[in-house]
PDB file of C-alpha atoms and ligand atoms in Angstrom:
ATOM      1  CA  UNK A  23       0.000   0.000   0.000  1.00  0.00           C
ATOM      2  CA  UNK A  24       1.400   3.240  -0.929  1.00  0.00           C
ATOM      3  CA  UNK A  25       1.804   6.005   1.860  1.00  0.00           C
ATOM      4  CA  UNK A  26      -0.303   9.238   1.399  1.00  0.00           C
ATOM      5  CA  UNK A  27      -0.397  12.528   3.452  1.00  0.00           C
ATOM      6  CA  UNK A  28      -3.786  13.422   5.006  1.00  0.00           C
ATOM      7  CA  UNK A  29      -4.720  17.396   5.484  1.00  0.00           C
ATOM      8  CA  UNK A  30      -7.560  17.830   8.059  1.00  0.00           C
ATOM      9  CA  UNK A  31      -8.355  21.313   8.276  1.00  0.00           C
ATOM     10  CA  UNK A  32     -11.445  23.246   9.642  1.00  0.00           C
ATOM     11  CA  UNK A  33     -13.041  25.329  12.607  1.00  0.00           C
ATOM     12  CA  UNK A  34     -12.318  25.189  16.022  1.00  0.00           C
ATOM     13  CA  UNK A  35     -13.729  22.285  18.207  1.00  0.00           C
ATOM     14  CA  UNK A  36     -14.987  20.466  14.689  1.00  0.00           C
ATOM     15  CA  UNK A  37     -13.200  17.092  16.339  1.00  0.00           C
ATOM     16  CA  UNK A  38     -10.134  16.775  13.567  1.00  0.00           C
ATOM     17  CA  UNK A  39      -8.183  15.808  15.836  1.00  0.00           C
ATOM     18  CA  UNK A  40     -10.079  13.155  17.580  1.00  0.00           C
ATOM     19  CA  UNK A  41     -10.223  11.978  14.002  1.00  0.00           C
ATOM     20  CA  UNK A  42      -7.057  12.534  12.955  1.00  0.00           C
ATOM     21  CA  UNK A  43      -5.512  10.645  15.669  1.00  0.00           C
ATOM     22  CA  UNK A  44      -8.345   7.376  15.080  1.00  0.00           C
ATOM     23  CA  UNK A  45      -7.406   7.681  11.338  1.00  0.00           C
ATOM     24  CA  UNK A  46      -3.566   7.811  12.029  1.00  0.00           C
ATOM     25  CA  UNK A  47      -3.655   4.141  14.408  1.00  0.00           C
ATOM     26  CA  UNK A  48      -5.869   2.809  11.713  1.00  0.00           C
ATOM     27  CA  UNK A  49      -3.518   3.813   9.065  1.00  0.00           C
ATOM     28  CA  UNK A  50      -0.298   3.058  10.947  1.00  0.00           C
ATOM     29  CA  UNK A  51       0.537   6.768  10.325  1.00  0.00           C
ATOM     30  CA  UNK A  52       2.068   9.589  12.197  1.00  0.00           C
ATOM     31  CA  UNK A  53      -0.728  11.919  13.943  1.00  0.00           C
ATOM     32  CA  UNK A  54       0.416  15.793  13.695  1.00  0.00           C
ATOM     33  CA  UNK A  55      -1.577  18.155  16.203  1.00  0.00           C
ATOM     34  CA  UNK A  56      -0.465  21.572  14.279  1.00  0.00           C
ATOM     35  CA  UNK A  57      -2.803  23.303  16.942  1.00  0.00           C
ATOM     36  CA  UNK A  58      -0.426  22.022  19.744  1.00  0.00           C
ATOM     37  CA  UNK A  59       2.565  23.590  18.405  1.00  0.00           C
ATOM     38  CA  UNK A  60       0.634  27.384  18.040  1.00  0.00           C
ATOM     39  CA  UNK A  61      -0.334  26.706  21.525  1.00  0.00           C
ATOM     40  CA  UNK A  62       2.849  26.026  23.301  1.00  0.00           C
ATOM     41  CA  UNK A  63       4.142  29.105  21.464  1.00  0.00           C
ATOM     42  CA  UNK A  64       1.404  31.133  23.161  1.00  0.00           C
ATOM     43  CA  UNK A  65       2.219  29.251  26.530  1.00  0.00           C
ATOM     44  CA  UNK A  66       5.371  30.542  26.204  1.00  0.00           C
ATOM     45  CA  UNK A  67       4.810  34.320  24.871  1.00  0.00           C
ATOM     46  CA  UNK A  68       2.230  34.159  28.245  1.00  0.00           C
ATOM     47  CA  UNK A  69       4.813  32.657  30.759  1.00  0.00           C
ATOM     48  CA  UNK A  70       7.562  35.134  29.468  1.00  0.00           C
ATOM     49  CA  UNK A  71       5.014  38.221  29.588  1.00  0.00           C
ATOM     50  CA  UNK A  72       5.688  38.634  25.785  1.00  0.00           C
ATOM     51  CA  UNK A  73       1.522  38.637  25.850  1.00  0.00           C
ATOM     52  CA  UNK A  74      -1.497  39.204  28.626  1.00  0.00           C
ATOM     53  CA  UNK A  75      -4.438  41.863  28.951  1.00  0.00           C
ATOM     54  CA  UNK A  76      -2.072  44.472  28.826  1.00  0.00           C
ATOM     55  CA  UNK A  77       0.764  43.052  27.011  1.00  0.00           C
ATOM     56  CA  UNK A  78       1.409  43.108  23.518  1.00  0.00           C
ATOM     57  CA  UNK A  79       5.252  42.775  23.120  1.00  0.00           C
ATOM     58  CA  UNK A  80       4.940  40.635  19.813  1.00  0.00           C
ATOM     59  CA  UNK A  81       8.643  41.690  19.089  1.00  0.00           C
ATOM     60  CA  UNK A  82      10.354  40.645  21.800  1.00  0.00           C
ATOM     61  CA  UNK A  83       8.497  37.139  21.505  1.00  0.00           C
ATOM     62  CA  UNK A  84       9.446  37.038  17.095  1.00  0.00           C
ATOM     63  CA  UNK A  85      12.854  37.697  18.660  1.00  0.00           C
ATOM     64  CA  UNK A  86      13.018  34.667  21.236  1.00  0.00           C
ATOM     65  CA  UNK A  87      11.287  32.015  18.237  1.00  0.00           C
ATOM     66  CA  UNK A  88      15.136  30.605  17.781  1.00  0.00           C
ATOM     67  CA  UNK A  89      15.022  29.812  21.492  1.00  0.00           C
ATOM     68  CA  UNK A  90      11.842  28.017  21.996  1.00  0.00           C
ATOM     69  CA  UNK A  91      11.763  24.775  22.248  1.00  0.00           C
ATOM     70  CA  UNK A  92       9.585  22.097  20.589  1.00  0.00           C
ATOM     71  CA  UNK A  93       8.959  18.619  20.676  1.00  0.00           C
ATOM     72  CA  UNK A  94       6.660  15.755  20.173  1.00  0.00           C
ATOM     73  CA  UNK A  95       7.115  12.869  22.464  1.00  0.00           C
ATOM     74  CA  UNK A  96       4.949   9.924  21.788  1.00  0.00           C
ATOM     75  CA  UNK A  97       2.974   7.909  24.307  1.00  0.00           C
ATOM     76  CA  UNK A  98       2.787   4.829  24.423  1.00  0.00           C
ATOM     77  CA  UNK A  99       0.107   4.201  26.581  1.00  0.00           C
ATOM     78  CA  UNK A 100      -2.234   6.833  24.525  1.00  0.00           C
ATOM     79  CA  UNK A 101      -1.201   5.648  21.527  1.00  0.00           C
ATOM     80  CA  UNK A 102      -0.366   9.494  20.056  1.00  0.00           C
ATOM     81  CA  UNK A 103       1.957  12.079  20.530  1.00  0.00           C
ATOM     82  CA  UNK A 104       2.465  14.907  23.050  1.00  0.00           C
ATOM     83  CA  UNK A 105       3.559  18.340  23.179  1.00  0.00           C
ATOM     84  CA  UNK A 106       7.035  19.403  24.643  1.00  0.00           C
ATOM     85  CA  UNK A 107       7.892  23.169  25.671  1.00  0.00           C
ATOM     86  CA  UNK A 108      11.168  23.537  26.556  1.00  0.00           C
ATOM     87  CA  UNK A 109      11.786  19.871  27.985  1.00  0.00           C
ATOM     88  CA  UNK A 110       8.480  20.056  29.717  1.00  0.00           C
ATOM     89  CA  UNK A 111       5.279  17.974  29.360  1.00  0.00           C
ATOM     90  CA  UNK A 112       2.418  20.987  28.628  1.00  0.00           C
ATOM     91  CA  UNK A 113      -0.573  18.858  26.971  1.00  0.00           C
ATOM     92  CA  UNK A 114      -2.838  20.008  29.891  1.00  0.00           C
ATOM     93  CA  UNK A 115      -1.545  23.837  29.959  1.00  0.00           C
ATOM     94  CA  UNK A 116      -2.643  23.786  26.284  1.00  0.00           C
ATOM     95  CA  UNK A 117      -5.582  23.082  26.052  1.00  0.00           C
ATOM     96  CA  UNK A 118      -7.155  25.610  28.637  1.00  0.00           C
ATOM     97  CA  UNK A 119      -9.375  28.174  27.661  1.00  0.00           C
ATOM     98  CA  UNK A 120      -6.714  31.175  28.636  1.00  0.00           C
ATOM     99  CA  UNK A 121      -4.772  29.367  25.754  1.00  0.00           C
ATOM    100  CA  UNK A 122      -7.616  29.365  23.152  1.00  0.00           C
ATOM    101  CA  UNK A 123      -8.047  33.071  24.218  1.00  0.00           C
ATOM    102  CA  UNK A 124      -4.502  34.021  23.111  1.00  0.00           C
ATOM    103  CA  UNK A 125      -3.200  31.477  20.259  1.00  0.00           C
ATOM    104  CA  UNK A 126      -5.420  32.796  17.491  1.00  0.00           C
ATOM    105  CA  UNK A 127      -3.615  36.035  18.032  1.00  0.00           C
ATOM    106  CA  UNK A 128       0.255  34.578  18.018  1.00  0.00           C
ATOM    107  CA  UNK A 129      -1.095  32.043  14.973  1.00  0.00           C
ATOM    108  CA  UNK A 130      -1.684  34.865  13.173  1.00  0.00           C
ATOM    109  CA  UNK A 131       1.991  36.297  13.447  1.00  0.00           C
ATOM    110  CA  UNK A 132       3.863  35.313   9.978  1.00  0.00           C
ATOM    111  CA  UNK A 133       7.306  34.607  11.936  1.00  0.00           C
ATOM    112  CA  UNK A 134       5.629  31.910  14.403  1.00  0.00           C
ATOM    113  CA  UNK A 135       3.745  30.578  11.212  1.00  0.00           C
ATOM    114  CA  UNK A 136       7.065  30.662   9.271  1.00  0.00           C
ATOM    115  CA  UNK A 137       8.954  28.547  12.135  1.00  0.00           C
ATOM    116  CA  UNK A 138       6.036  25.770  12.669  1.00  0.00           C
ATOM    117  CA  UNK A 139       5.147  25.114   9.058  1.00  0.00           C
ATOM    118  CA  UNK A 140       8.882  24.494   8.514  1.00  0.00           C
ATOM    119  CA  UNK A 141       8.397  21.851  11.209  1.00  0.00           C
ATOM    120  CA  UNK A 142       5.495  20.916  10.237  1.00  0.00           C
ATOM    121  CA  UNK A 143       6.484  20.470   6.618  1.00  0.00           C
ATOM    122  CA  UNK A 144       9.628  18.398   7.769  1.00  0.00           C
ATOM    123  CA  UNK A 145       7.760  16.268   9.721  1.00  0.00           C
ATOM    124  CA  UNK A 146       5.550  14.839   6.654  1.00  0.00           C
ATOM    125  CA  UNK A 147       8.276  14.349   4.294  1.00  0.00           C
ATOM    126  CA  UNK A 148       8.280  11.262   4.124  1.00  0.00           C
ATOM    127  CA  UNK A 149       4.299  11.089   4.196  1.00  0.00           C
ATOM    128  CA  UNK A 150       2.174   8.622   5.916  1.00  0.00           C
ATOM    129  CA  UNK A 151       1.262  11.466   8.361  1.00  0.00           C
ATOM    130  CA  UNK A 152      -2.316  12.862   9.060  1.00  0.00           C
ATOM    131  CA  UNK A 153      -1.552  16.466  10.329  1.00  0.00           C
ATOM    132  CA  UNK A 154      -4.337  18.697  11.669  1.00  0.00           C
ATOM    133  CA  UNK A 155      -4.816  22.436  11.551  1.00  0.00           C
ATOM    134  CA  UNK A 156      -6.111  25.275   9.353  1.00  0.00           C
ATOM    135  CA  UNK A 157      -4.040  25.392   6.852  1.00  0.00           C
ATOM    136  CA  UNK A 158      -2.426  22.137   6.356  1.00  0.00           C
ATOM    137  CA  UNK A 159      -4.298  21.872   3.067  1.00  0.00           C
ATOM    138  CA  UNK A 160      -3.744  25.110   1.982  1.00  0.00           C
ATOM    139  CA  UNK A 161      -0.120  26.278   2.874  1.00  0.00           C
ATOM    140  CA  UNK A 162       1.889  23.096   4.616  1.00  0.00           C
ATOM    141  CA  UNK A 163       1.060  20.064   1.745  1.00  0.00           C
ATOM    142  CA  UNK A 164      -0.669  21.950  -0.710  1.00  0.00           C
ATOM    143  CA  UNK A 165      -0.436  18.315  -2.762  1.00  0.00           C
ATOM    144  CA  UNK A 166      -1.572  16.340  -0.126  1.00  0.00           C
ATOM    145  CA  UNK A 167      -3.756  13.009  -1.744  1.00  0.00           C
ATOM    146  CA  UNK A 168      -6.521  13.845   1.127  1.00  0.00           C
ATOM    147  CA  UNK A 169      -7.677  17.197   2.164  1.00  0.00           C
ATOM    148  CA  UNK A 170     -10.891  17.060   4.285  1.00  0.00           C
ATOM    149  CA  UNK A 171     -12.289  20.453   5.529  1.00  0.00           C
ATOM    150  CA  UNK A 172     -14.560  19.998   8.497  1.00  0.00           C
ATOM    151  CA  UNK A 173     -17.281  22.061   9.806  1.00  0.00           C
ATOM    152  CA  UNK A 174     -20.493  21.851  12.490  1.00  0.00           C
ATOM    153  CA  UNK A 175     -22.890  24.690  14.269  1.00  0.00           C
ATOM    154  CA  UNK A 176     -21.246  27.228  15.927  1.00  0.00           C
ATOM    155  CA  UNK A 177     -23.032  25.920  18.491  1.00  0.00           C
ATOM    156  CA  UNK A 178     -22.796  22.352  18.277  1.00  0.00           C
ATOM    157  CA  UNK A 179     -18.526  23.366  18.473  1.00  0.00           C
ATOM    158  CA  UNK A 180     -18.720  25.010  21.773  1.00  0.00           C
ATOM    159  CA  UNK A 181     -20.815  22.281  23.640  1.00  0.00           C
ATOM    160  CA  UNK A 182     -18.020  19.872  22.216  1.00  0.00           C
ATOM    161  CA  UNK A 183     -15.397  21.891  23.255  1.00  0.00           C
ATOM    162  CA  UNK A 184     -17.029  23.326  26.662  1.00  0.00           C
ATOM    163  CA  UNK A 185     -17.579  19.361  27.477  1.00  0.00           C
ATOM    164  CA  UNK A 186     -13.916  18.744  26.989  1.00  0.00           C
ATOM    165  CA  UNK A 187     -12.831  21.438  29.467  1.00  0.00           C
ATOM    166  CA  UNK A 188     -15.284  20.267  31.994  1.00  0.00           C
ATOM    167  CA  UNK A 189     -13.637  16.908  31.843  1.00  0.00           C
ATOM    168  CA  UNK A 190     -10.236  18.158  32.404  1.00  0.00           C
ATOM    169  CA  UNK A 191     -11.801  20.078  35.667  1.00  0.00           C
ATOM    170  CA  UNK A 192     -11.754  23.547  34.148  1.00  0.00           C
ATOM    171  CA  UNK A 193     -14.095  25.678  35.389  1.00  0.00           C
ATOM    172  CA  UNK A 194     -15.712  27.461  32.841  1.00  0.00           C
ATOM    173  CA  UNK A 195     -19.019  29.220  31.497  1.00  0.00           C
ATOM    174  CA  UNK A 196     -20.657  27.849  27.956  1.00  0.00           C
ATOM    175  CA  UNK A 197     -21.193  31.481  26.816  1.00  0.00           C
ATOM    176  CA  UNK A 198     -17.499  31.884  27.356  1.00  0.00           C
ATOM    177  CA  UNK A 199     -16.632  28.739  25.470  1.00  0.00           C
ATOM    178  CA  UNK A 200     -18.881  29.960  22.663  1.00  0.00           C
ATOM    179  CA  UNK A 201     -17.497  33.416  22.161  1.00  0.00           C
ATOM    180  CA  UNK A 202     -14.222  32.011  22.076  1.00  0.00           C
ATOM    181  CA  UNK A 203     -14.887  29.351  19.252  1.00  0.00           C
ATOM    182  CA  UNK A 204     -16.644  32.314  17.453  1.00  0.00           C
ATOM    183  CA  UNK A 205     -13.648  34.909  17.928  1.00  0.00           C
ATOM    184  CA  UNK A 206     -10.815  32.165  16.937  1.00  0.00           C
ATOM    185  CA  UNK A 207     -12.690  31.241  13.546  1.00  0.00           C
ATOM    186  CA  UNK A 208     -13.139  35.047  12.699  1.00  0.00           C
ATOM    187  CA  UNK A 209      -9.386  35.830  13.493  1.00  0.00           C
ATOM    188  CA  UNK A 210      -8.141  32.155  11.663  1.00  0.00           C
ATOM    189  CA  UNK A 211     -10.360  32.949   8.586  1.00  0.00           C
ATOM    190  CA  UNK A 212      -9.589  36.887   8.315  1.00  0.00           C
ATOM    191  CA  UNK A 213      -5.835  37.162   8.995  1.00  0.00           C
ATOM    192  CA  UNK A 214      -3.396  38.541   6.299  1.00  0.00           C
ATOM    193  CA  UNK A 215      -1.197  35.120   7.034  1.00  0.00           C
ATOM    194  CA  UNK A 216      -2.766  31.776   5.384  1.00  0.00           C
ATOM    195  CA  UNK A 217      -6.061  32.038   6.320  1.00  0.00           C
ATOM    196  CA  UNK A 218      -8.877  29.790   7.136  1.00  0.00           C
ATOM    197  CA  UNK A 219     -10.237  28.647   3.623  1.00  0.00           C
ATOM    198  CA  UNK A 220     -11.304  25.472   2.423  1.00  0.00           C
ATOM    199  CA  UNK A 221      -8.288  24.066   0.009  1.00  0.00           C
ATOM    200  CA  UNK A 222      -8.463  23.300  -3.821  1.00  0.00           C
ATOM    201  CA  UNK A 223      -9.414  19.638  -3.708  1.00  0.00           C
ATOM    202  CA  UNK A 224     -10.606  19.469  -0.308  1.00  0.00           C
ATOM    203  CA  UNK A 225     -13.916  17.510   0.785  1.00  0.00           C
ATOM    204  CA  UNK A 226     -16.062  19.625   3.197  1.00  0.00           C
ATOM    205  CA  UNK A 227     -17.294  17.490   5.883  1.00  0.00           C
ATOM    206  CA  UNK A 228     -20.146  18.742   8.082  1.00  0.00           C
ATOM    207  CA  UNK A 229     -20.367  16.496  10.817  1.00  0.00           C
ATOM    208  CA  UNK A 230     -23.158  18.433  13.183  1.00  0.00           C
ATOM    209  CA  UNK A 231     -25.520  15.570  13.285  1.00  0.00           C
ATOM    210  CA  UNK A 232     -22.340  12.640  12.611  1.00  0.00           C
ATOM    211  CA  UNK A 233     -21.474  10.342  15.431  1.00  0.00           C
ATOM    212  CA  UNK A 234     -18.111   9.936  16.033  1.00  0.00           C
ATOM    213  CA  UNK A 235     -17.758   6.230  14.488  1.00  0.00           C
ATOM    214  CA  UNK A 236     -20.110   6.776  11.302  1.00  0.00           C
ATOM    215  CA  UNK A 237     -17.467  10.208  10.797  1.00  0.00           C
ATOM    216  CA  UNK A 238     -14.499   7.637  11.760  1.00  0.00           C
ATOM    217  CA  UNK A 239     -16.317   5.152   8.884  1.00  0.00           C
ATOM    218  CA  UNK A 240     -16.512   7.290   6.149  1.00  0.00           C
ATOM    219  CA  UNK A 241     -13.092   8.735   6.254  1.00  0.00           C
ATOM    220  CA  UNK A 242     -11.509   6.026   6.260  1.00  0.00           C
ATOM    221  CA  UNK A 243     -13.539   4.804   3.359  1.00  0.00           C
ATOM    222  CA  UNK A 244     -12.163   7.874   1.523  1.00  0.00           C
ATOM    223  CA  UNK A 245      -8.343   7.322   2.760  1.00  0.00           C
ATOM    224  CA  UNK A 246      -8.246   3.784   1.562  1.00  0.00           C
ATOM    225  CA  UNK A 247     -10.431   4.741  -1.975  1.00  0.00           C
ATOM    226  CA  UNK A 248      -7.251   7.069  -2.334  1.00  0.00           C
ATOM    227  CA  UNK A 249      -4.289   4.466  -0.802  1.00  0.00           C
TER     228      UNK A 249
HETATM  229  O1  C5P B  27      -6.516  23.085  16.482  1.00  0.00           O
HETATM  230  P1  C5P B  27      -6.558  23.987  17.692  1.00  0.00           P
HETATM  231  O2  C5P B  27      -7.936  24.461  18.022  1.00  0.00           O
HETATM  232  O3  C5P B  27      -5.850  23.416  18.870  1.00  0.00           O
HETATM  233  O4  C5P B  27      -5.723  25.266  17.229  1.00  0.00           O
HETATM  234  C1  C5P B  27      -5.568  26.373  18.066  1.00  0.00           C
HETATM  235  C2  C5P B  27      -5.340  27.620  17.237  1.00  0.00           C
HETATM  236  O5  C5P B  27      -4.069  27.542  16.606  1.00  0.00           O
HETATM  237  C3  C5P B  27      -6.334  27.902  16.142  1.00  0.00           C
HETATM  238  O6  C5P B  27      -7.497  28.589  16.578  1.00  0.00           O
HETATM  239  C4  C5P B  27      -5.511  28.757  15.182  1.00  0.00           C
HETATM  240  O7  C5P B  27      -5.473  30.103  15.624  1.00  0.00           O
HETATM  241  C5  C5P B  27      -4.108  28.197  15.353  1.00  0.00           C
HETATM  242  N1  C5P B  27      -3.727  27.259  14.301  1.00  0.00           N
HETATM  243  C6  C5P B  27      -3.308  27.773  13.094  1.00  0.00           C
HETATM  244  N2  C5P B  27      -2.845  26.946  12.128  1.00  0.00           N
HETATM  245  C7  C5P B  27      -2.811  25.632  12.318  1.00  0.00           C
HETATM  246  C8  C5P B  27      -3.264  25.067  13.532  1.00  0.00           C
HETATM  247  C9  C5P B  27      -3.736  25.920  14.506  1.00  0.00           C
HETATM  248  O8  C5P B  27      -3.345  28.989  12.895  1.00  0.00           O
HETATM  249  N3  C5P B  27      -2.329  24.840  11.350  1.00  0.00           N
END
């Protein structure tokens, strides 16, 4: 079987990469969280000051990209890989809301983009990878042999997403959770810097009313048609 690359791109909380990551085991590919690697940049720009609610030092934080630190480390036991900052496990610091407040703003800074699609790009050369993001299908394999482009409700998004934090213990407010998918697809679709758009070739996939295993079942059907 030949390898392909996979391009899942779409809005915020659409589940790519719950997906991604099924597709990737199935496949005996590499799963690529591009999302991750915008958000342990904006851990770091926070930690360091570089951003906040008075803060906007976007300078100082283009000058310390060099420095910062990056990594995958896979897990066994969870079958995928997780993000490194500096030598340090962050996967939970990530994924808080005060993160998804802030990354749409670093994303959207063409020296960060420049430094992770480089990455990003390295880390599919050899295909066989199913990378998630927003512009994967667009900017980082613009030839890859799948692009899917995923979409649900606005509010069918944030009750996803607001679930997810209430798992992991956050406390947090649905509006809130809304507001925030809603602000992070305007800013990903309307910056200067590869924007949110649906790539040449790519198959839109609305999956409002879709079960997780009949979304699981289809894809694959259209990864194999392709492999
Ligand atoms: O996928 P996830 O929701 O974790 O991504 C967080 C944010 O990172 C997005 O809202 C977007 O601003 C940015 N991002 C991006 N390009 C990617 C992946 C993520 O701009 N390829």
């Amino acid at each position: 079987m030949k390898k392909i690359t996979i391009a899942i791109d779409g809005y915020s909380s659409t589940g790519k990469s719950t997906i991604a990551k099924q597709l990737a085991k199935a496949l005996g590919y590499v799963y690529v969280d591009s999302g991750a690697m915008y958000r342990a940049v904006t851990l770091y720009a926070l930690e360091n000051g570089f951003i906040g609610e008075e803060t906007n030092k976007i300078q100082a934080l283009i000058k310390m990209l060099p420095y910062i630190k990056l990594k995958f480390e896979f897990n066994q036991a969870l079958g995928y890989a997780e993000m490194y900052l500096d030598g340090k496990n962050v996967e939970k610091e990530i994924r808080s809301l005060r993160i998804s407040e802030y990354v749409s703003t670093v994303a959207a800074v063409s020296e960060v983009r420049q430094k992770l699609v480089d990455i990003q790009k390295n880390m599919g050369k050899d295909k066989g990878v199913v990378m998630d993001g927003r512009d994967i299908g667009t900017v980082v394999f613009p030839d890859a042999e799948l692009k899917l482009f995923m979409t649900a409700s606005p509010e069918t998004r944030a009750h996803r997403r607001y679930k997810e934090l209430l798992d992991r213990g956050e406390d947090v407010d649905f509006k809130d959770v809304l507001k925030n998918v809603q602000n992070r697809d305007y800013i990903d679709s309307h910056r200067v810097n590869s924007p949110l758009t649906k790539a040449e070739g790519a198959i839109e996939f609305d999956n409002t009313d879709m079960g997780l295993q009949d979304q699981f079942e289809r894809i694959r059907g259209m990864a194999l048609r392709v492999i």
